[in-house]
Amino acid sequence: MYIASLEAIPVSYPEPNDHGAARHLCLVHLRDSDGRQGWGEAVTMWPEASVAVAGLIEAFAPIVIGTDASDAEGLWASLVDHTWWYGRGGLASMAIAAIDIAAWDLRGQIEQRSLVEMLGGARHDSLPVIASGHATMEPMNELIAAVASWVDGGLAGVKVGFGKRGNARLGYDHDRDVAFVRGLRQALGPDKLIMIDIGHAATWDLDTAIARAVAFDDYDIAWLEEPLGWHDPGGYETLRSKTRTKIAYGEREWTYEGVERILQTGTVDVVGLDPGRAEGISGFVRAGRHVEEHGRILNAHAWSSAMVTAASLAASMCSAATWVFEMKPLPNPMQNELVTAPITVSNGHVSPLDGPGLGITVIPEVVDRYRLPNQ
């Protein structure tokens, strides 16, 4: 069997977990010569990135069409090699990611094996789930109550995005941030995990990050994510020496070599990684091996559609370096409408999907509903 068709599909949808903002993805649809299908995704976020990535994906057609439909790793290597002149990273890595995820899904359909099986088998029976969402409300008591409600159903904890849309204004004022974390710990009790993600909009210098981290230490924070942005090894080294809280970053790396570079600095405890950005399942697995070798924690940034969630879940299940699994707290179109059986949590845990490939069945009519016009 060979890959017979390749389609890039930019989509846009309203994301309740991001204050109702439009989120943008670029999906990939592969078919083999016998009509089997594979689906993949690039987490492009912005409309211009979706259109640009779609163009790259379509331009990769001469490399993809006609290749062995069961050789996902070989296709990944060919695509990586092809970008040698204009460089991996950025749009190219996202385009490779979407094709790679779809290629693994297609291989699973051919072999009638799950992604977990193809990756060598699960290292975990299940993973505890944390609800990963954005803080948006202004009144502190309402904000704390809303976030605390995310653990209903027995989830292990929460990861809260600071500096997000809405009126929460977290990440900008020391006293407000500490009051929120203090109140959230009181609401959740001592046994639930709390992770704080500083994100992009709220920018901290080293002194600010140290002051926040030291204050948060009193409330047993599991990790503090990107407090100094995506790359500041010297700053992170100093920050880690001042706090008991683990430091997380890495989700904005594009390649497994980039992940290895930050691991070599010794300044990261938790490596975040997004297979819809960092060259797909093949890239995630390679990076995960480096994380495991360095004795660090690997955490999938699965904050996208059911496609990336399924890919992240399988790769996480197959790594001894993973600890928890992130899922969005609020229902949304790309998780709950896109597939026939949305990924579910049971007793606060998520288990490996056992269907072939990604283990999900995409509904094409839903894809078409959110497809960008003229695409």
XYZ file of N, CA and C in Angstrom, residues 91-308:
654
model
N 7.348 27.009 10.903
C 6.287 26.461 10.067
C 6.620 25.070 9.544
N 7.883 24.845 9.192
C 8.268 23.537 8.660
C 8.038 22.433 9.684
N 8.403 22.690 10.939
C 8.214 21.670 11.969
C 6.740 21.385 12.214
N 5.910 22.422 12.132
C 4.473 22.190 12.303
C 3.898 21.387 11.139
N 4.342 21.694 9.931
C 3.866 20.934 8.775
C 4.282 19.468 8.882
N 5.533 19.234 9.275
C 6.016 17.859 9.462
C 5.207 17.169 10.557
N 4.898 17.905 11.632
C 4.131 17.334 12.744
C 2.785 16.806 12.276
N 2.067 17.613 11.510
C 0.724 17.217 11.070
C 0.778 15.977 10.183
N 1.729 15.951 9.256
C 1.855 14.796 8.362
C 2.271 13.564 9.151
N 3.198 13.735 10.074
C 3.686 12.592 10.850
C 2.570 11.960 11.672
N 1.769 12.776 12.347
C 0.671 12.227 13.143
C -0.294 11.454 12.254
N -0.605 12.042 11.086
C -1.510 11.356 10.154
C -0.893 10.059 9.640
N 0.421 10.059 9.425
C 1.088 8.856 8.912
C 1.064 7.732 9.943
N 1.256 8.054 11.203
C 1.157 7.027 12.246
C -0.275 6.507 12.360
N -1.233 7.418 12.240
C -2.634 6.991 12.288
C -2.941 6.045 11.129
N -2.453 6.392 9.944
C -2.684 5.550 8.767
C -2.011 4.194 8.922
N -0.787 4.194 9.420
C -0.104 2.914 9.641
C -0.903 2.029 10.589
N -1.459 2.639 11.632
C -2.261 1.853 12.570
C -3.502 1.260 11.927
N -4.105 2.005 10.985
C -5.275 1.464 10.281
C -4.874 0.266 9.414
N -3.707 0.360 8.795
C -3.230 -0.725 7.937
C -2.927 -1.979 8.757
N -2.208 -1.777 9.865
C -1.763 -2.909 10.676
C -2.794 -3.336 11.712
N -3.863 -2.524 11.867
C -4.867 -2.771 12.892
C -4.217 -2.895 14.277
N -3.344 -1.914 14.532
C -2.675 -1.831 15.830
C -2.823 -0.416 16.360
N -2.884 -0.313 17.677
C -2.969 1.003 18.296
C -1.610 1.685 18.252
N -1.630 2.997 18.396
C -0.374 3.748 18.438
C 0.495 3.300 19.603
N -0.134 2.992 20.734
C 0.627 2.501 21.886
C 1.364 1.215 21.538
N 0.694 0.301 20.849
C 1.356 -0.942 20.432
C 2.519 -0.648 19.496
N 2.296 0.250 18.516
C 3.338 0.539 17.538
C 4.542 1.224 18.170
N 4.325 1.923 19.285
C 5.425 2.607 19.965
C 6.117 1.719 20.993
N 5.724 0.458 21.065
C 6.441 -0.480 21.924
C 5.723 -0.882 23.185
N 4.513 -0.375 23.394
C 3.742 -0.786 24.560
C 3.735 0.256 25.667
N 2.670 0.219 26.470
C 2.472 1.204 27.529
C 3.407 0.958 28.703
N 3.901 2.063 29.273
C 4.676 2.009 30.513
C 3.798 2.324 31.719
N 2.547 2.719 31.463
C 1.588 3.050 32.523
C 0.251 2.390 32.197
N -0.434 1.910 33.214
C -1.801 1.428 33.003
C -2.747 2.593 32.748
N -2.487 3.714 33.419
C -3.263 4.934 33.249
C -2.413 6.087 33.762
N -2.867 7.311 33.503
C -2.192 8.497 34.022
C -3.213 9.375 34.729
N -2.837 9.954 35.883
C -3.739 10.904 36.526
C -3.900 12.147 35.661
N -5.099 12.695 35.631
C -5.410 13.837 34.773
C -5.429 15.118 35.593
N -4.813 16.156 35.037
C -4.970 17.497 35.578
C -5.766 18.323 34.572
N -6.626 19.189 35.071
C -7.396 20.082 34.215
C -6.538 21.295 33.895
N -6.331 21.538 32.614
C -5.473 22.634 32.171
C -6.337 23.693 31.494
N -6.475 24.842 32.152
C -7.340 25.879 31.615
C -6.814 27.268 31.899
N -7.542 28.272 31.417
C -7.158 29.668 31.571
C -8.029 30.347 32.619
N -7.409 31.145 33.451
C -8.136 31.942 34.430
C -8.640 33.205 33.745
N -9.956 33.503 33.858
C -10.521 34.635 33.123
C -11.389 35.569 33.948
N -11.893 35.123 35.101
C -12.834 35.943 35.866
C -12.106 36.965 36.737
N -12.766 38.104 37.025
C -12.141 39.142 37.850
C -12.356 38.946 39.345
N -13.591 38.777 39.847
C -13.762 38.647 41.302
C -12.998 37.436 41.831
N -12.181 37.665 42.846
C -11.296 36.606 43.309
C -12.050 35.379 43.791
N -13.122 35.563 44.539
C -13.844 34.398 45.054
C -14.469 33.581 43.932
N -14.989 34.252 42.899
C -15.568 33.539 41.754
C -14.475 32.841 40.941
N -13.361 33.512 40.787
C -12.231 32.950 40.039
C -11.725 31.672 40.700
N -11.519 31.725 41.986
C -11.017 30.558 42.717
C -12.027 29.418 42.661
N -13.300 29.748 42.848
C -14.331 28.702 42.819
C -14.416 28.043 41.455
N -14.309 28.846 40.395
C -14.389 28.291 39.042
C -13.227 27.343 38.772
N -12.029 27.749 39.123
C -10.857 26.895 38.881
C -10.922 25.644 39.747
N -11.311 25.802 41.001
C -11.401 24.640 41.888
C -12.411 23.626 41.377
N -13.452 24.091 40.687
C -14.481 23.173 40.176
C -13.944 22.275 39.071
N -12.813 22.641 38.481
C -12.252 21.819 37.412
C -11.909 20.410 37.862
N -11.653 20.223 39.144
C -11.244 18.891 39.616
C -12.446 18.001 39.924
N -13.666 18.517 39.756
C -14.855 17.690 40.008
C -14.765 16.402 39.193
N -15.061 15.296 39.826
C -14.917 14.013 39.164
C -13.632 13.309 39.539
N -12.868 13.931 40.443
C -11.697 13.254 40.981
C -10.390 13.524 40.287
N -10.315 14.593 39.478
C -9.058 14.894 38.801
C -7.960 15.192 39.821
N -6.710 14.989 39.394
C -5.579 15.081 40.311
C -5.201 16.511 40.655
N -5.615 17.471 39.823
C -5.246 18.845 40.094
C -5.529 19.735 38.918
N -4.925 20.937 38.947
C -5.178 21.938 37.911
C -3.872 22.568 37.457
N -3.855 22.946 36.182
C -2.815 23.848 35.681
C -3.521 25.112 35.214
N -3.107 26.257 35.753
C -3.807 27.508 35.520
C -2.934 28.436 34.680
N -3.485 28.884 33.566
C -2.781 29.826 32.708
C -2.959 31.251 33.190
N -1.836 31.914 33.475
C -1.848 33.330 33.831
C -1.715 34.164 32.560
N -2.066 35.448 32.659
C -1.874 36.366 31.542
C -2.754 36.061 30.350
N -3.949 35.553 30.590
C -4.817 35.130 29.493
C -5.937 36.143 29.252
N -6.782 35.843 28.260
C -7.915 36.719 27.953
C -8.885 36.775 29.136
N -9.720 37.815 29.136
C -10.651 37.980 30.228
C -10.145 39.002 31.225
N -10.683 38.949 32.438
C -10.406 39.994 33.424
C -9.728 39.478 34.690
N -9.169 38.285 34.647
C -8.551 37.737 35.853
C -7.297 38.512 36.259
N -6.564 39.032 35.273
C -5.359 39.835 35.519
C -4.362 39.099 36.415
N -4.195 37.842 36.186
C -3.176 37.088 36.907
C -1.861 37.161 36.130
N -0.779 37.263 36.868
C 0.542 37.347 36.250
C 1.118 38.742 36.245
N 0.337 39.730 36.718
C 0.770 41.125 36.621
C 0.979 41.804 37.969
N 0.371 41.278 39.013
C 0.452 41.911 40.326
C 0.800 40.853 41.369
N 1.881 41.092 42.106
C 2.375 40.097 43.055
C 1.308 39.715 44.077
N 0.697 40.699 44.703
C -0.247 40.397 45.780
C -1.463 39.644 45.268
N -1.962 40.029 44.079
C -3.126 39.333 43.527
C -2.765 37.894 43.178
N -1.602 37.700 42.584
C -1.180 36.342 42.222
C -1.068 35.453 43.456
N -0.444 35.981 44.511
C -0.258 35.179 45.720
C -1.607 34.910 46.389
N -2.493 35.913 46.387
C -3.821 35.704 46.968
C -4.578 34.619 46.219
N -4.434 34.587 44.901
C -5.107 33.545 44.114
C -4.558 32.164 44.456
N -3.251 32.032 44.472
C -2.653 30.723 44.749
C -2.996 30.273 46.166
N -2.955 31.194 47.120
C -3.316 30.861 48.498
C -4.773 30.383 48.568
N -5.665 31.135 47.937
C -7.081 30.766 47.970
C -7.359 29.469 47.248
N -6.652 29.231 46.137
C -6.850 27.988 45.393
C -6.382 26.794 46.214
N -5.245 26.935 46.896
C -4.784 25.831 47.737
C -5.787 25.547 48.838
N -6.339 26.582 49.435
C -7.338 26.373 50.479
C -8.582 25.679 49.922
N -8.987 26.067 48.717
C -10.186 25.482 48.113
C -9.976 24.029 47.711
N -8.788 23.716 47.220
C -8.516 22.368 46.728
C -8.094 21.407 47.833
N -7.561 21.933 48.910
C -7.024 21.078 49.952
C -5.582 20.701 49.666
N -4.964 19.960 50.556
C -3.519 19.708 50.453
C -3.105 18.670 49.420
N -4.044 17.857 48.939
C -3.656 16.704 48.131
C -3.725 16.928 46.618
N -4.355 18.005 46.178
C -4.474 18.256 44.745
C -3.250 19.014 44.223
N -2.879 18.699 42.990
C -1.747 19.358 42.350
C -2.158 20.737 41.830
N -1.246 21.682 41.947
C -1.420 23.002 41.340
C -0.186 23.303 40.505
N -0.400 23.574 39.228
C 0.653 24.038 38.345
C 0.272 25.433 37.851
N 1.238 26.319 37.761
C 1.007 27.673 37.278
C 1.798 27.861 35.985
N 1.086 28.284 34.913
C 1.686 28.493 33.597
C 1.663 29.993 33.299
N 2.846 30.597 33.217
C 2.918 32.047 33.011
C 2.596 32.419 31.573
N 2.848 31.525 30.639
C 2.454 31.760 29.257
C 3.280 32.834 28.579
N 2.635 33.604 27.709
C 3.366 34.544 26.856
C 3.114 36.006 27.206
N 1.873 36.346 27.519
C 1.521 37.762 27.689
C 2.110 38.368 28.956
N 2.124 37.615 30.054
C 2.686 38.107 31.312
C 4.187 37.830 31.309
N 4.982 38.863 31.216
C 6.438 38.695 31.149
C 7.066 39.090 32.478
N 7.863 38.200 33.032
C 8.522 38.429 34.315
C 10.026 38.546 34.102
N 10.652 39.487 34.817
C 12.103 39.491 34.880
C 12.524 38.539 36.001
N 13.820 38.385 36.180
C 14.297 37.394 37.137
C 13.864 37.723 38.555
N 13.970 38.991 38.958
C 13.585 39.355 40.325
C 12.109 39.073 40.574
N 11.257 39.375 39.593
C 9.823 39.101 39.740
C 9.575 37.605 39.864
N 10.230 36.814 39.002
C 10.049 35.362 39.038
C 10.496 34.788 40.376
N 11.602 35.279 40.910
C 12.079 34.786 42.205
C 11.079 35.128 43.301
N 10.590 36.366 43.300
C 9.643 36.786 44.335
C 8.368 35.954 44.291
N 7.828 35.717 43.089
C 6.618 34.901 42.965
C 6.886 33.463 43.404
N 7.983 32.880 42.910
C 8.274 31.479 43.212
C 8.462 31.257 44.706
N 9.176 32.156 45.354
C 9.394 32.026 46.800
C 8.067 32.132 47.542
N 7.209 33.054 47.127
C 5.889 33.177 47.760
C 5.038 31.943 47.503
N 5.086 31.408 46.287
C 4.294 30.223 45.950
C 4.783 28.978 46.693
N 6.051 28.969 47.101
C 6.588 27.815 47.817
C 5.745 27.458 49.039
N 5.122 28.459 49.633
C 4.319 28.210 50.840
C 3.058 27.403 50.551
N 2.719 27.259 49.266
C 1.453 26.619 48.905
C 1.651 25.366 48.059
N 2.861 24.834 48.097
C 3.147 23.514 47.523
C 2.725 23.434 46.059
N 3.352 24.269 45.214
C 3.082 24.268 43.781
C 3.904 23.156 43.130
N 3.270 22.360 42.293
C 3.973 21.241 41.661
C 5.018 21.724 40.675
N 4.633 22.699 39.832
C 5.647 23.320 38.985
C 5.184 24.695 38.522
N 6.183 25.513 38.129
C 5.970 26.851 37.600
C 6.468 26.831 36.162
N 5.559 27.130 35.234
C 5.860 26.915 33.812
C 6.200 28.227 33.104
N 7.343 28.238 32.438
C 7.832 29.353 31.633
C 7.805 30.698 32.368
N 8.276 30.747 33.623
C 8.287 32.038 34.323
C 9.259 33.039 33.708
N 10.259 32.557 32.978
C 11.214 33.436 32.296
C 11.176 33.244 30.786
N 10.036 32.802 30.287
C 9.911 32.635 28.848
C 10.506 31.327 28.366
N 10.720 31.259 27.051
C 11.067 29.974 26.445
C 12.554 29.637 26.551
N 13.434 30.653 26.764
C 14.871 30.335 26.769
C 15.642 31.396 27.545
N 16.052 31.034 28.757
C 16.885 31.906 29.585
C 17.658 31.015 30.553
N 18.622 30.233 30.047
C 19.294 29.253 30.910
C 19.931 29.863 32.156
N 20.576 31.025 31.984
C 21.203 31.658 33.139
C 20.177 32.073 34.176
N 19.090 32.671 33.715
C 18.034 33.071 34.637
C 17.392 31.878 35.310
N 17.147 30.821 34.542
C 16.525 29.638 35.121
C 17.448 28.964 36.142
N 18.738 29.001 35.896
C 19.678 28.424 36.861
C 19.582 29.161 38.196
N 19.546 30.484 38.134
C 19.424 31.269 39.359
C 18.085 31.032 40.038
N 17.008 31.040 39.254
C 15.671 30.850 39.814
C 15.559 29.510 40.515
N 16.065 28.452 39.899
C 15.962 27.116 40.496
C 16.696 27.019 41.824
N 17.720 27.848 42.000
C 18.475 27.829 43.260
C 17.744 28.557 44.386
N 16.673 29.282 44.041
C 15.969 30.100 45.029
C 14.626 29.526 45.455
N 14.175 28.449 44.830
C 12.824 27.942 45.078
C 12.816 26.427 45.192
N 11.831 25.919 45.919
C 11.625 24.472 45.990
C 10.770 23.976 44.837
N 10.102 24.897 44.155
C 9.161 24.538 43.097
C 9.889 24.120 41.832
N 9.405 23.077 41.186
C 9.988 22.638 39.926
C 9.744 23.686 38.835
N 10.685 23.779 37.919
C 10.604 24.724 36.812
C 10.337 23.945 35.528
N 9.320 24.400 34.783
C 8.932 23.737 33.533
C 9.097 24.696 32.370
N 9.671 24.189 31.288
C 9.621 24.878 29.999
C 10.003 23.888 28.909
N 9.945 24.338 27.647
C 10.303 23.454 26.542
C 9.234 23.289 25.489
N 7.968 23.670 25.794
C 6.900 23.417 24.824
C 7.051 24.269 23.575
N 7.909 25.309 23.616
C 8.123 26.118 22.433
C 9.368 25.697 21.642
N 9.934 24.567 22.012
C 10.994 23.989 21.183
C 10.358 23.307 19.977
N 11.140 23.239 18.896
C 10.622 22.704 17.635
C 11.111 21.288 17.338
N 12.248 20.905 17.900
C 12.894 19.644 17.522
C 13.390 18.921 18.758
N 13.686 17.631 18.593
C 14.242 16.894 19.723
C 15.645 17.384 20.051
N 16.370 17.916 19.049
C 17.689 18.488 19.334
C 17.563 19.727 20.217
N 16.499 20.526 19.987
C 16.270 21.678 20.837
C 15.977 21.279 22.271
N 15.206 20.213 22.446
C 14.922 19.701 23.783
C 16.207 19.239 24.453
N 17.055 18.546 23.715
C 18.331 18.090 24.284
C 19.192 19.273 24.718
N 19.177 20.358 23.955
C 19.981 21.529 24.322
C 19.543 22.109 25.657
N 18.227 22.206 25.892
C 17.818 22.768 27.181
C 18.067 21.780 28.319
N 17.964 20.488 28.039
C 18.301 19.505 29.068
C 19.770 19.595 29.452
N 20.623 19.848 28.483
C 22.058 19.950 28.751
C 22.389 21.111 29.673
N 21.532 22.142 29.694
C 21.797 23.276 30.584
C 21.538 22.928 32.047
N 20.788 21.873 32.303
C 20.479 21.492 33.675
C 19.548 22.446 34.383
N 18.762 23.222 33.630
C 17.937 24.269 34.243
C 16.444 23.961 34.195
N 16.058 22.785 33.754
C 14.638 22.453 33.606
C 14.331 21.163 34.352
N 13.204 21.150 35.065
C 12.749 19.953 35.778
C 11.667 19.218 35.011
N 10.798 19.982 34.348
C 9.665 19.421 33.610
C 9.729 19.957 32.185
N 9.846 19.058 31.224
C 9.913 19.462 29.822
C 8.535 19.326 29.205
N 7.945 20.466 28.840
C 6.696 20.449 28.097
C 6.973 20.247 26.625
N 6.114 19.529 25.953
C 6.351 19.239 24.531
C 5.015 19.048 23.828
N 4.898 19.604 22.640
C 3.657 19.530 21.868
C 3.905 18.784 20.564
N 3.330 17.572 20.393
C 3.559 16.829 19.152
C 2.949 17.499 17.933
N 1.999 18.418 18.139
C 1.434 19.157 17.022
C 2.273 20.340 16.611
N 3.415 20.493 17.228
C 4.331 21.594 16.950
C 5.748 21.075 16.702
N 6.163 20.139 17.540
C 7.552 19.663 17.535
C 7.698 18.363 16.750
N 7.279 18.420 15.482
C 7.529 17.353 14.514
C 6.836 16.029 14.830
N 5.656 16.137 15.435
C 4.781 14.992 15.506
C 5.134 13.950 16.542
N 4.570 12.769 16.352
C 4.824 11.649 17.245
C 6.283 11.230 17.177
N 6.837 11.187 15.981
C 8.246 10.788 15.819
C 9.164 11.741 16.565
N 8.892 13.054 16.474
C 9.696 14.031 17.196
C 9.506 13.937 18.692
N 8.259 13.756 19.131
C 7.950 13.655 20.557
C 8.666 12.457 21.180
N 8.600 11.319 20.520
C 9.221 10.110 21.071
C 10.729 10.291 21.203
N 11.358 10.873 20.195
C 12.806 11.103 20.268
C 13.155 12.059 21.403
N 12.408 13.139 21.531
C 12.657 14.081 22.617
C 12.415 13.424 23.974
N 11.362 12.605 24.049
C 11.047 11.935 25.296
C 12.160 11.022 25.781
N 12.855 10.402 24.845
C 13.992 9.552 25.240
C 15.069 10.374 25.920
N 15.329 11.576 25.401
C 16.324 12.448 26.023
C 15.874 12.874 27.419
N 14.601 13.195 27.571
C 14.075 13.592 28.877
C 14.258 12.462 29.879
N 13.942 11.255 29.451
C 14.081 10.097 30.335
C 15.541 9.868 30.712
N 16.447 9.997 29.741
C 17.872 9.804 30.016
C 18.397 10.805 31.034
N 17.846 12.022 31.030
C 18.285 13.064 31.966
C 17.548 13.002 33.302
N 16.632 12.064 33.450
C 15.915 11.924 34.708
C 14.947 13.052 34.989
N 14.417 13.671 33.952
C 13.462 14.758 34.115
C 12.035 14.265 33.828
N 11.067 15.135 34.038
C 9.665 14.814 33.809
C 9.266 15.297 32.421
N 8.525 14.476 31.700
C 8.008 14.824 30.376
C 6.520 15.103 30.496
N 6.080 16.244 29.956
C 4.667 16.601 30.033
C 4.165 17.050 28.670
N 3.145 16.357 28.160
C 2.604 16.683 26.844
C 1.713 17.913 26.922
N 1.955 18.849 26.011
C 1.072 20.003 25.860
C -0.018 19.593 24.879
N -1.077 19.023 25.429
C -2.126 18.425 24.588
C -3.312 19.364 24.452
N -3.060 20.660 24.421
C -4.121 21.662 24.509
C -4.616 22.015 23.115
N -5.239 21.049 22.455
C -5.659 21.273 21.078
C -6.841 20.374 20.770
N -6.839 19.758 19.574
C -7.976 18.909 19.201
C -7.768 17.483 19.708
N -8.783 16.653 19.470
C -8.706 15.242 19.873
C -7.574 14.515 19.167
N -7.139 15.020 18.007
C -6.037 14.373 17.290
C -4.732 14.488 18.066
N -4.380 15.705 18.458
C -3.155 15.893 19.235
C -3.302 15.292 20.628
